[in-house]
């Protein structure tokens, strides 16, 4: 899909990968709506790159519906959606501790990351289906954000990995189901990117990830994620695919180095 002049929504646009994607879409001439729970952060990004900020909790269907309606009034219904909003609540140990607290932590992680993706996908698609078809009958494109943790989640990350695995797994069935409407669905599975989400990692963990990196031997830059998101939007043959963007990094099981570093003895629920 041509990007120039299109209405585009980026969730999680107040920070990290979403902020870089919003800026790249704005540079490419899209009318960008920056959605975030922290509307002040989204607004600050919008001031630097152009576009308009909207408050939105992706885990709340009514909040997503309200934000998309406001976007529709301002820019027209979005044909481009890049969903980046998510959290990482940290370790949720499978054994020991309070089972009720464990399930609550797991449910919160899944509600924000996976239910959030479904809310945005389904409500955005519902607005797209009312738009006129473009070339090839295309009405819109959705890019979700999974993680390489969807495929090789580390010890302690069952909740985050399951939430991202769900996003990977829904990509093909969503693309198949929405094909009748001319809506493509893809996902990017990033490796380790330098964003505020990763800034909290202790130095020794950053060093271990870097040691396992292949090439290039560094963390990804948010602009590189944005570049792939825009390439997916532009290329109509890309559909139903989860694309790793990780410089060939494969996450280690982690139990070894995290145990040695004392992390597996850390408090259980750190959200
Ligand atoms: N940074 C990495 O290394 C990495 C690796 C793999 C996957 N990811 C994924 O990439 C995406 C972006 O991550 P990031 O590193 O830019 O994170 P980030 O923490 O820098 O940004 C996430 C943004 O999402 C927003 N957000 C959180 N909960 C929300 C909600 N309920 N509703 C609306 N907005 C909400 C936050 O306010 C924040 O602005 C996430 O889906 C993350 O899981 C990141």
mmCIF file of N, CA and C in Angstrom, residues 38-165:
data_model
loop_
_atom_site.group_PDB
_atom_site.id
_atom_site.type_symbol
_atom_site.label_atom_id
_atom_site.label_comp_id
_atom_site.label_asym_id
_atom_site.label_seq_id
_atom_site.Cartn_x
_atom_site.Cartn_y
_atom_site.Cartn_z
ATOM 1 N N UNK A 38 -0.137 6.372 27.815
ATOM 2 C CA UNK A 38 0.455 7.629 28.310
ATOM 3 C C UNK A 38 0.346 8.658 27.194
ATOM 4 N N UNK A 39 -0.770 9.386 27.210
ATOM 5 C CA UNK A 39 -1.011 10.303 26.087
ATOM 6 C C UNK A 39 0.014 11.432 26.051
ATOM 7 N N UNK A 40 0.552 11.808 27.220
ATOM 8 C CA UNK A 40 1.566 12.875 27.222
ATOM 9 C C UNK A 40 2.817 12.441 26.461
ATOM 10 N N UNK A 41 3.178 11.168 26.640
ATOM 11 C CA UNK A 41 4.350 10.651 25.923
ATOM 12 C C UNK A 41 4.076 10.631 24.415
ATOM 13 N N UNK A 42 2.871 10.185 24.039
ATOM 14 C CA UNK A 42 2.515 10.160 22.612
ATOM 15 C C UNK A 42 2.488 11.572 22.047
ATOM 16 N N UNK A 43 1.999 12.500 22.854
ATOM 17 C CA UNK A 43 1.918 13.888 22.408
ATOM 18 C C UNK A 43 3.320 14.471 22.193
ATOM 19 N N UNK A 44 4.238 14.105 23.086
ATOM 20 C CA UNK A 44 5.616 14.606 22.940
ATOM 21 C C UNK A 44 6.237 14.089 21.641
ATOM 22 N N UNK A 45 5.950 12.818 21.313
ATOM 23 C CA UNK A 45 6.477 12.267 20.053
ATOM 24 C C UNK A 45 5.811 12.970 18.871
ATOM 25 N N UNK A 46 4.495 13.157 18.972
ATOM 26 C CA UNK A 46 3.761 13.809 17.880
ATOM 27 C C UNK A 46 4.307 15.212 17.615
ATOM 28 N N UNK A 47 4.713 15.906 18.657
ATOM 29 C CA UNK A 47 5.239 17.264 18.469
ATOM 30 C C UNK A 47 6.536 17.256 17.675
ATOM 31 N N UNK A 48 7.309 16.167 17.831
ATOM 32 C CA UNK A 48 8.592 16.136 17.107
ATOM 33 C C UNK A 48 8.429 15.620 15.682
ATOM 34 N N UNK A 49 7.438 14.733 15.454
ATOM 35 C CA UNK A 49 7.384 14.099 14.124
ATOM 36 C C UNK A 49 6.142 14.490 13.328
ATOM 37 N N UNK A 50 5.188 15.146 13.975
ATOM 38 C CA UNK A 50 3.919 15.425 13.289
ATOM 39 C C UNK A 50 2.929 14.328 13.620
ATOM 40 N N UNK A 51 1.644 14.618 13.393
ATOM 41 C CA UNK A 51 0.612 13.645 13.740
ATOM 42 C C UNK A 51 -0.121 14.090 14.987
ATOM 43 N N UNK A 52 -1.073 13.267 15.409
ATOM 44 C CA UNK A 52 -1.926 13.628 16.533
ATOM 45 C C UNK A 52 -1.943 12.497 17.546
ATOM 46 N N UNK A 53 -1.907 12.868 18.830
ATOM 47 C CA UNK A 53 -1.881 11.868 19.911
ATOM 48 C C UNK A 53 -3.284 11.608 20.437
ATOM 49 N N UNK A 54 -3.534 10.349 20.782
ATOM 50 C CA UNK A 54 -4.829 9.954 21.350
ATOM 51 C C UNK A 54 -4.578 9.027 22.530
ATOM 52 N N UNK A 55 -5.304 9.244 23.630
ATOM 53 C CA UNK A 55 -5.190 8.347 24.780
ATOM 54 C C UNK A 55 -5.923 7.050 24.460
ATOM 55 N N UNK A 56 -5.321 5.927 24.814
ATOM 56 C CA UNK A 56 -5.951 4.644 24.507
ATOM 57 C C UNK A 56 -5.343 3.544 25.378
ATOM 58 N N UNK A 57 -6.219 2.742 25.992
ATOM 59 C CA UNK A 57 -5.773 1.524 26.664
ATOM 60 C C UNK A 57 -6.139 0.363 25.744
ATOM 61 N N UNK A 58 -5.134 -0.252 25.139
ATOM 62 C CA UNK A 58 -5.426 -1.279 24.124
ATOM 63 C C UNK A 58 -6.144 -2.491 24.707
ATOM 64 N N UNK A 59 -6.026 -2.678 26.039
ATOM 65 C CA UNK A 59 -6.671 -3.835 26.662
ATOM 66 C C UNK A 59 -8.164 -3.609 26.892
ATOM 67 N N UNK A 60 -8.629 -2.391 26.651
ATOM 68 C CA UNK A 60 -10.029 -2.033 26.917
ATOM 69 C C UNK A 60 -10.738 -1.765 25.585
ATOM 70 N N UNK A 61 -11.667 -2.644 25.197
ATOM 71 C CA UNK A 61 -12.309 -2.482 23.882
ATOM 72 C C UNK A 61 -12.976 -1.123 23.712
ATOM 73 N N UNK A 62 -13.602 -0.608 24.781
ATOM 74 C CA UNK A 62 -14.292 0.679 24.650
ATOM 75 C C UNK A 62 -13.282 1.801 24.402
ATOM 76 N N UNK A 63 -12.130 1.717 25.073
ATOM 77 C CA UNK A 63 -11.096 2.734 24.892
ATOM 78 C C UNK A 63 -10.543 2.686 23.462
ATOM 79 N N UNK A 64 -10.335 1.480 22.940
ATOM 80 C CA UNK A 64 -9.833 1.347 21.558
ATOM 81 C C UNK A 64 -10.884 1.876 20.579
ATOM 82 N N UNK A 65 -12.147 1.512 20.812
ATOM 83 C CA UNK A 65 -13.217 1.973 19.911
ATOM 84 C C UNK A 65 -13.299 3.497 19.921
ATOM 85 N N UNK A 66 -13.219 4.104 21.114
ATOM 86 C CA UNK A 66 -13.282 5.569 21.202
ATOM 87 C C UNK A 66 -12.104 6.213 20.471
ATOM 88 N N UNK A 67 -10.908 5.657 20.694
ATOM 89 C CA UNK A 67 -9.713 6.243 20.062
ATOM 90 C C UNK A 67 -9.809 6.118 18.535
ATOM 91 N N UNK A 68 -10.259 4.954 18.048
ATOM 92 C CA UNK A 68 -10.343 4.781 16.592
ATOM 93 C C UNK A 68 -11.416 5.691 15.994
ATOM 94 N N UNK A 69 -12.498 5.907 16.745
ATOM 95 C CA UNK A 69 -13.541 6.820 16.251
ATOM 96 C C UNK A 69 -12.982 8.243 16.158
ATOM 97 N N UNK A 70 -12.201 8.629 17.163
ATOM 98 C CA UNK A 70 -11.607 9.980 17.141
ATOM 99 C C UNK A 70 -10.608 10.106 15.990
ATOM 100 N N UNK A 71 -9.845 9.043 15.746
ATOM 101 C CA UNK A 71 -8.908 9.049 14.610
ATOM 102 C C UNK A 71 -9.694 9.194 13.310
ATOM 103 N N UNK A 72 -10.791 8.442 13.206
ATOM 104 C CA UNK A 72 -11.613 8.498 11.984
ATOM 105 C C UNK A 72 -12.120 9.903 11.713
ATOM 106 N N UNK A 73 -12.540 10.582 12.771
ATOM 107 C CA UNK A 73 -13.045 11.956 12.585
ATOM 108 C C UNK A 73 -11.938 12.900 12.144
ATOM 109 N N UNK A 74 -10.748 12.651 12.672
ATOM 110 C CA UNK A 74 -9.642 13.582 12.398
ATOM 111 C C UNK A 74 -8.971 13.313 11.039
ATOM 112 N N UNK A 75 -8.678 12.015 10.762
ATOM 113 C CA UNK A 75 -7.870 11.670 9.577
ATOM 114 C C UNK A 75 -8.584 10.758 8.595
ATOM 115 N N UNK A 76 -9.788 10.294 8.959
ATOM 116 C CA UNK A 76 -10.407 9.195 8.198
ATOM 117 C C UNK A 76 -9.964 7.878 8.811
ATOM 118 N N UNK A 77 -10.762 6.827 8.587
ATOM 119 C CA UNK A 77 -10.433 5.520 9.185
ATOM 120 C C UNK A 77 -9.050 5.077 8.723
ATOM 121 N N UNK A 78 -8.322 4.462 9.641
ATOM 122 C CA UNK A 78 -6.938 4.073 9.334
ATOM 123 C C UNK A 78 -6.905 2.899 8.368
ATOM 124 N N UNK A 79 -6.054 3.016 7.352
ATOM 125 C CA UNK A 79 -5.780 1.871 6.476
ATOM 126 C C UNK A 79 -4.505 1.161 6.922
ATOM 127 N N UNK A 80 -3.701 1.838 7.729
ATOM 128 C CA UNK A 80 -2.424 1.276 8.201
ATOM 129 C C UNK A 80 -2.469 1.245 9.731
ATOM 130 N N UNK A 81 -2.237 0.067 10.310
ATOM 131 C CA UNK A 81 -2.182 -0.050 11.770
ATOM 132 C C UNK A 81 -0.905 -0.794 12.152
ATOM 133 N N UNK A 82 -0.088 -0.162 12.963
ATOM 134 C CA UNK A 82 1.098 -0.841 13.503
ATOM 135 C C UNK A 82 0.901 -0.890 15.019
ATOM 136 N N UNK A 83 0.722 -2.108 15.518
ATOM 137 C CA UNK A 83 0.394 -2.289 16.934
ATOM 138 C C UNK A 83 1.657 -2.656 17.707
ATOM 139 N N UNK A 84 2.137 -1.708 18.507
ATOM 140 C CA UNK A 84 3.363 -1.932 19.293
ATOM 141 C C UNK A 84 3.106 -1.969 20.792
ATOM 142 N N UNK A 85 1.954 -1.481 21.246
ATOM 143 C CA UNK A 85 1.727 -1.354 22.691
ATOM 144 C C UNK A 85 1.818 -2.708 23.380
ATOM 145 N N UNK A 86 2.534 -2.753 24.457
ATOM 146 C CA UNK A 86 2.669 -3.988 25.252
ATOM 147 C C UNK A 86 3.428 -3.657 26.520
ATOM 148 N N UNK A 87 3.395 -4.603 27.448
ATOM 149 C CA UNK A 87 4.237 -4.500 28.639
ATOM 150 C C UNK A 87 4.973 -5.819 28.819
ATOM 151 N N UNK A 88 5.988 -5.777 29.629
ATOM 152 C CA UNK A 88 6.668 -7.003 30.049
ATOM 153 C C UNK A 88 6.704 -6.979 31.570
ATOM 154 N N UNK A 89 5.940 -7.878 32.201
ATOM 155 C CA UNK A 89 5.815 -7.782 33.663
ATOM 156 C C UNK A 89 6.960 -8.485 34.374
ATOM 157 N N UNK A 90 7.831 -9.113 33.621
ATOM 158 C CA UNK A 90 8.955 -9.785 34.263
ATOM 159 C C UNK A 90 8.621 -11.222 34.619
ATOM 160 N N UNK A 91 9.425 -11.775 35.513
ATOM 161 C CA UNK A 91 9.306 -13.200 35.846
ATOM 162 C C UNK A 91 7.978 -13.555 36.475
ATOM 163 N N UNK A 92 7.378 -14.630 35.975
ATOM 164 C CA UNK A 92 6.227 -15.224 36.653
ATOM 165 C C UNK A 92 6.591 -16.691 36.870
ATOM 166 N N UNK A 93 7.131 -17.033 38.048
ATOM 167 C CA UNK A 93 7.586 -18.407 38.274
ATOM 168 C C UNK A 93 6.422 -19.387 38.243
ATOM 169 N N UNK A 94 6.679 -20.559 37.696
ATOM 170 C CA UNK A 94 5.603 -21.541 37.530
ATOM 171 C C UNK A 94 5.351 -22.342 38.801
ATOM 172 N N UNK A 95 6.324 -22.361 39.681
ATOM 173 C CA UNK A 95 6.207 -23.198 40.886
ATOM 174 C C UNK A 95 6.501 -22.339 42.115
ATOM 175 N N UNK A 96 5.769 -22.605 43.178
ATOM 176 C CA UNK A 96 5.978 -21.863 44.422
ATOM 177 C C UNK A 96 5.173 -20.576 44.429
ATOM 178 N N UNK A 97 5.113 -19.930 45.566
ATOM 179 C CA UNK A 97 4.371 -18.681 45.681
ATOM 180 C C UNK A 97 2.871 -18.931 45.680
ATOM 181 N N UNK A 98 2.130 -17.855 45.560
ATOM 182 C CA UNK A 98 0.672 -17.896 45.636
ATOM 183 C C UNK A 98 0.091 -18.167 44.244
ATOM 184 N N UNK A 99 -0.617 -19.300 44.074
ATOM 185 C CA UNK A 99 -1.150 -19.628 42.743
ATOM 186 C C UNK A 99 -2.137 -18.580 42.230
ATOM 187 N N UNK A 100 -2.860 -17.943 43.143
ATOM 188 C CA UNK A 100 -3.833 -16.925 42.702
ATOM 189 C C UNK A 100 -3.089 -15.707 42.146
ATOM 190 N N UNK A 101 -2.010 -15.319 42.838
ATOM 191 C CA UNK A 101 -1.202 -14.190 42.360
ATOM 192 C C UNK A 101 -0.545 -14.545 41.025
ATOM 193 N N UNK A 102 -0.108 -15.809 40.905
ATOM 194 C CA UNK A 102 0.524 -16.244 39.654
ATOM 195 C C UNK A 102 -0.449 -16.086 38.492
ATOM 196 N N UNK A 103 -1.670 -16.589 38.697
ATOM 197 C CA UNK A 103 -2.642 -16.531 37.612
ATOM 198 C C UNK A 103 -3.028 -15.084 37.296
ATOM 199 N N UNK A 104 -3.101 -14.253 38.335
ATOM 200 C CA UNK A 104 -3.443 -12.839 38.117
ATOM 201 C C UNK A 104 -2.352 -12.153 37.290
ATOM 202 N N UNK A 105 -1.093 -12.461 37.599
ATOM 203 C CA UNK A 105 0.013 -11.859 36.846
ATOM 204 C C UNK A 105 -0.013 -12.344 35.400
ATOM 205 N N UNK A 106 -0.239 -13.650 35.230
ATOM 206 C CA UNK A 106 -0.292 -14.224 33.875
ATOM 207 C C UNK A 106 -1.432 -13.576 33.080
ATOM 208 N N UNK A 107 -2.602 -13.467 33.734
ATOM 209 C CA UNK A 107 -3.775 -12.925 33.038
ATOM 210 C C UNK A 107 -3.552 -11.468 32.644
ATOM 211 N N UNK A 108 -2.874 -10.717 33.517
ATOM 212 C CA UNK A 108 -2.627 -9.303 33.196
ATOM 213 C C UNK A 108 -1.702 -9.179 31.988
ATOM 214 N N UNK A 109 -0.663 -10.038 31.981
ATOM 215 C CA UNK A 109 0.276 -10.004 30.855
ATOM 216 C C UNK A 109 -0.440 -10.335 29.540
ATOM 217 N N UNK A 110 -1.279 -11.361 29.592
ATOM 218 C CA UNK A 110 -1.988 -11.784 28.371
ATOM 219 C C UNK A 110 -3.056 -10.755 27.981
ATOM 220 N N UNK A 111 -3.705 -10.165 28.978
ATOM 221 C CA UNK A 111 -4.787 -9.207 28.671
ATOM 222 C C UNK A 111 -4.224 -7.988 27.941
ATOM 223 N N UNK A 112 -3.112 -7.483 28.415
ATOM 224 C CA UNK A 112 -2.573 -6.276 27.772
ATOM 225 C C UNK A 112 -1.931 -6.621 26.421
ATOM 226 N N UNK A 113 -1.136 -7.680 26.386
ATOM 227 C CA UNK A 113 -0.388 -7.955 25.155
ATOM 228 C C UNK A 113 -1.220 -8.671 24.092
ATOM 229 N N UNK A 114 -1.915 -9.733 24.490
ATOM 230 C CA UNK A 114 -2.612 -10.534 23.471
ATOM 231 C C UNK A 114 -4.041 -10.041 23.246
ATOM 232 N N UNK A 115 -4.799 -9.848 24.329
ATOM 233 C CA UNK A 115 -6.148 -9.305 24.151
ATOM 234 C C UNK A 115 -6.055 -7.923 23.512
ATOM 235 N N UNK A 116 -5.026 -7.163 23.913
ATOM 236 C CA UNK A 116 -4.829 -5.827 23.340
ATOM 237 C C UNK A 116 -4.644 -5.902 21.832
ATOM 238 N N UNK A 117 -3.842 -6.862 21.384
ATOM 239 C CA UNK A 117 -3.613 -7.007 19.938
ATOM 240 C C UNK A 117 -4.915 -7.369 19.225
ATOM 241 N N UNK A 118 -5.687 -8.251 19.852
ATOM 242 C CA UNK A 118 -6.963 -8.661 19.221
ATOM 243 C C UNK A 118 -7.943 -7.491 19.171
ATOM 244 N N UNK A 119 -8.022 -6.726 20.256
ATOM 245 C CA UNK A 119 -8.902 -5.543 20.272
ATOM 246 C C UNK A 119 -8.571 -4.613 19.120
ATOM 247 N N UNK A 120 -7.285 -4.282 18.999
ATOM 248 C CA UNK A 120 -6.873 -3.298 17.987
ATOM 249 C C UNK A 120 -7.111 -3.869 16.589
ATOM 250 N N UNK A 121 -6.722 -5.131 16.402
ATOM 251 C CA UNK A 121 -6.891 -5.759 15.089
ATOM 252 C C UNK A 121 -8.365 -5.796 14.680
ATOM 253 N N UNK A 122 -9.223 -6.283 15.565
ATOM 254 C CA UNK A 122 -10.618 -6.499 15.162
ATOM 255 C C UNK A 122 -11.350 -5.169 15.010
ATOM 256 N N UNK A 123 -11.102 -4.223 15.905
ATOM 257 C CA UNK A 123 -11.827 -2.953 15.805
ATOM 258 C C UNK A 123 -11.307 -2.110 14.632
ATOM 259 N N UNK A 124 -10.010 -2.164 14.383
ATOM 260 C CA UNK A 124 -9.468 -1.431 13.227
ATOM 261 C C UNK A 124 -9.966 -2.059 11.930
ATOM 262 N N UNK A 125 -10.029 -3.390 11.883
ATOM 263 C CA UNK A 125 -10.506 -4.066 10.668
ATOM 264 C C UNK A 125 -11.977 -3.745 10.413
ATOM 265 N N UNK A 126 -12.723 -3.616 11.497
ATOM 266 C CA UNK A 126 -14.147 -3.300 11.345
ATOM 267 C C UNK A 126 -14.333 -1.924 10.694
ATOM 268 N N UNK A 127 -13.443 -0.985 11.030
ATOM 269 C CA UNK A 127 -13.513 0.343 10.392
ATOM 270 C C UNK A 127 -12.989 0.276 8.960
ATOM 271 N N UNK A 128 -11.934 -0.525 8.739
ATOM 272 C CA UNK A 128 -11.356 -0.627 7.386
ATOM 273 C C UNK A 128 -12.346 -1.204 6.383
ATOM 274 N N UNK A 129 -13.196 -2.126 6.837
ATOM 275 C CA UNK A 129 -14.047 -2.825 5.874
ATOM 276 C C UNK A 129 -15.074 -1.890 5.234
ATOM 277 N N UNK A 130 -15.276 -0.713 5.848
ATOM 278 C CA UNK A 130 -16.200 0.267 5.266
ATOM 279 C C UNK A 130 -15.514 1.166 4.239
ATOM 280 N N UNK A 131 -14.192 1.039 4.115
ATOM 281 C CA UNK A 131 -13.448 1.893 3.180
ATOM 282 C C UNK A 131 -13.491 1.300 1.771
ATOM 283 N N UNK A 132 -13.312 2.159 0.785
ATOM 284 C CA UNK A 132 -13.277 1.687 -0.609
ATOM 285 C C UNK A 132 -12.013 0.866 -0.835
ATOM 286 N N UNK A 133 -12.103 -0.201 -1.618
ATOM 287 C CA UNK A 133 -10.890 -0.974 -1.916
ATOM 288 C C UNK A 133 -9.943 -0.191 -2.816
ATOM 289 N N UNK A 134 -8.639 -0.444 -2.637
ATOM 290 C CA UNK A 134 -7.610 0.189 -3.477
ATOM 291 C C UNK A 134 -7.104 -0.867 -4.469
ATOM 292 N N UNK A 135 -5.875 -0.699 -4.959
ATOM 293 C CA UNK A 135 -5.315 -1.665 -5.917
ATOM 294 C C UNK A 135 -5.373 -3.079 -5.349
ATOM 295 N N UNK A 136 -5.686 -4.042 -6.199
ATOM 296 C CA UNK A 136 -5.787 -5.455 -5.797
ATOM 297 C C UNK A 136 -6.916 -5.682 -4.790
ATOM 298 N N UNK A 137 -7.780 -4.696 -4.582
ATOM 299 C CA UNK A 137 -8.855 -4.850 -3.604
ATOM 300 C C UNK A 137 -8.392 -4.653 -2.170
ATOM 301 N N UNK A 138 -7.174 -4.108 -2.005
ATOM 302 C CA UNK A 138 -6.634 -3.942 -0.646
ATOM 303 C C UNK A 138 -7.337 -2.792 0.097
ATOM 304 N N UNK A 139 -7.777 -3.076 1.299
ATOM 305 C CA UNK A 139 -8.403 -2.019 2.119
ATOM 306 C C UNK A 139 -7.496 -1.563 3.259
ATOM 307 N N UNK A 140 -6.638 -2.448 3.724
ATOM 308 C CA UNK A 140 -5.798 -2.042 4.845
ATOM 309 C C UNK A 140 -4.763 -3.091 5.185
ATOM 310 N N UNK A 141 -3.894 -2.715 6.129
ATOM 311 C CA UNK A 141 -2.829 -3.625 6.559
ATOM 312 C C UNK A 141 -2.556 -3.407 8.039
ATOM 313 N N UNK A 142 -2.413 -4.523 8.739
ATOM 314 C CA UNK A 142 -2.117 -4.483 10.179
ATOM 315 C C UNK A 142 -0.776 -5.176 10.416
ATOM 316 N N UNK A 143 0.095 -4.491 11.145
ATOM 317 C CA UNK A 143 1.388 -5.080 11.537
ATOM 318 C C UNK A 143 1.382 -5.203 13.055
ATOM 319 N N UNK A 144 1.406 -6.424 13.547
ATOM 320 C CA UNK A 144 1.478 -6.650 14.991
ATOM 321 C C UNK A 144 2.931 -6.824 15.424
ATOM 322 N N UNK A 145 3.146 -6.760 16.723
ATOM 323 C CA UNK A 145 4.505 -6.947 17.237
ATOM 324 C C UNK A 145 4.527 -8.149 18.163
ATOM 325 N N UNK A 146 5.204 -9.196 17.716
ATOM 326 C CA UNK A 146 5.399 -10.377 18.562
ATOM 327 C C UNK A 146 6.748 -10.204 19.261
ATOM 328 N N UNK A 147 7.557 -11.235 19.273
ATOM 329 C CA UNK A 147 8.888 -11.197 19.884
ATOM 330 C C UNK A 147 9.543 -12.534 19.570
ATOM 331 N N UNK A 148 10.867 -12.569 19.563
ATOM 332 C CA UNK A 148 11.495 -13.881 19.410
ATOM 333 C C UNK A 148 11.235 -14.744 20.642
ATOM 334 N N UNK A 149 10.779 -14.109 21.737
ATOM 335 C CA UNK A 149 10.381 -14.890 22.921
ATOM 336 C C UNK A 149 9.156 -15.753 22.620
ATOM 337 N N UNK A 150 8.451 -15.475 21.528
ATOM 338 C CA UNK A 150 7.330 -16.331 21.120
ATOM 339 C C UNK A 150 7.839 -17.723 20.751
ATOM 340 N N UNK A 151 9.103 -17.808 20.319
ATOM 341 C CA UNK A 151 9.634 -19.072 19.788
ATOM 342 C C UNK A 151 10.669 -19.704 20.704
ATOM 343 N N UNK A 152 11.432 -18.878 21.411
ATOM 344 C CA UNK A 152 12.440 -19.435 22.321
ATOM 345 C C UNK A 152 12.445 -18.632 23.622
ATOM 346 N N UNK A 153 11.259 -18.607 24.235
ATOM 347 C CA UNK A 153 11.127 -17.900 25.508
ATOM 348 C C UNK A 153 12.051 -18.496 26.554
ATOM 349 N N UNK A 154 12.515 -17.628 27.436
ATOM 350 C CA UNK A 154 13.502 -18.067 28.421
ATOM 351 C C UNK A 154 12.836 -18.473 29.724
ATOM 352 N N UNK A 155 13.578 -19.184 30.535
ATOM 353 C CA UNK A 155 13.064 -19.593 31.846
ATOM 354 C C UNK A 155 12.552 -18.368 32.585
ATOM 355 N N UNK A 156 11.363 -18.468 33.124
ATOM 356 C CA UNK A 156 10.785 -17.348 33.873
ATOM 357 C C UNK A 156 9.867 -16.475 33.045
ATOM 358 N N UNK A 157 9.922 -16.615 31.697
ATOM 359 C CA UNK A 157 9.145 -15.693 30.855
ATOM 360 C C UNK A 157 7.942 -16.377 30.221
ATOM 361 N N UNK A 158 7.391 -17.392 30.878
ATOM 362 C CA UNK A 158 6.256 -18.113 30.270
ATOM 363 C C UNK A 158 5.100 -17.165 29.964
ATOM 364 N N UNK A 159 4.831 -16.206 30.852
ATOM 365 C CA UNK A 159 3.676 -15.322 30.638
ATOM 366 C C UNK A 159 3.910 -14.408 29.438
ATOM 367 N N UNK A 160 5.053 -13.709 29.422
ATOM 368 C CA UNK A 160 5.350 -12.812 28.293
ATOM 369 C C UNK A 160 5.432 -13.614 26.996
ATOM 370 N N UNK A 161 6.116 -14.765 27.052
ATOM 371 C CA UNK A 161 6.281 -15.573 25.836
ATOM 372 C C UNK A 161 4.933 -16.070 25.320
ATOM 373 N N UNK A 162 4.060 -16.486 26.244
ATOM 374 C CA UNK A 162 2.741 -16.964 25.812
ATOM 375 C C UNK A 162 1.954 -15.833 25.169
ATOM 376 N N UNK A 163 2.073 -14.625 25.731
ATOM 377 C CA UNK A 163 1.326 -13.498 25.144
ATOM 378 C C UNK A 163 1.829 -13.203 23.739
ATOM 379 N N UNK A 164 3.114 -13.326 23.522
ATOM 380 C CA UNK A 164 3.686 -13.044 22.203
ATOM 381 C C UNK A 164 3.490 -14.222 21.257
ATOM 382 N N UNK A 165 3.514 -15.448 21.818
ATOM 383 C CA UNK A 165 3.223 -16.628 20.995
ATOM 384 C C UNK A 165 1.808 -16.562 20.452
#
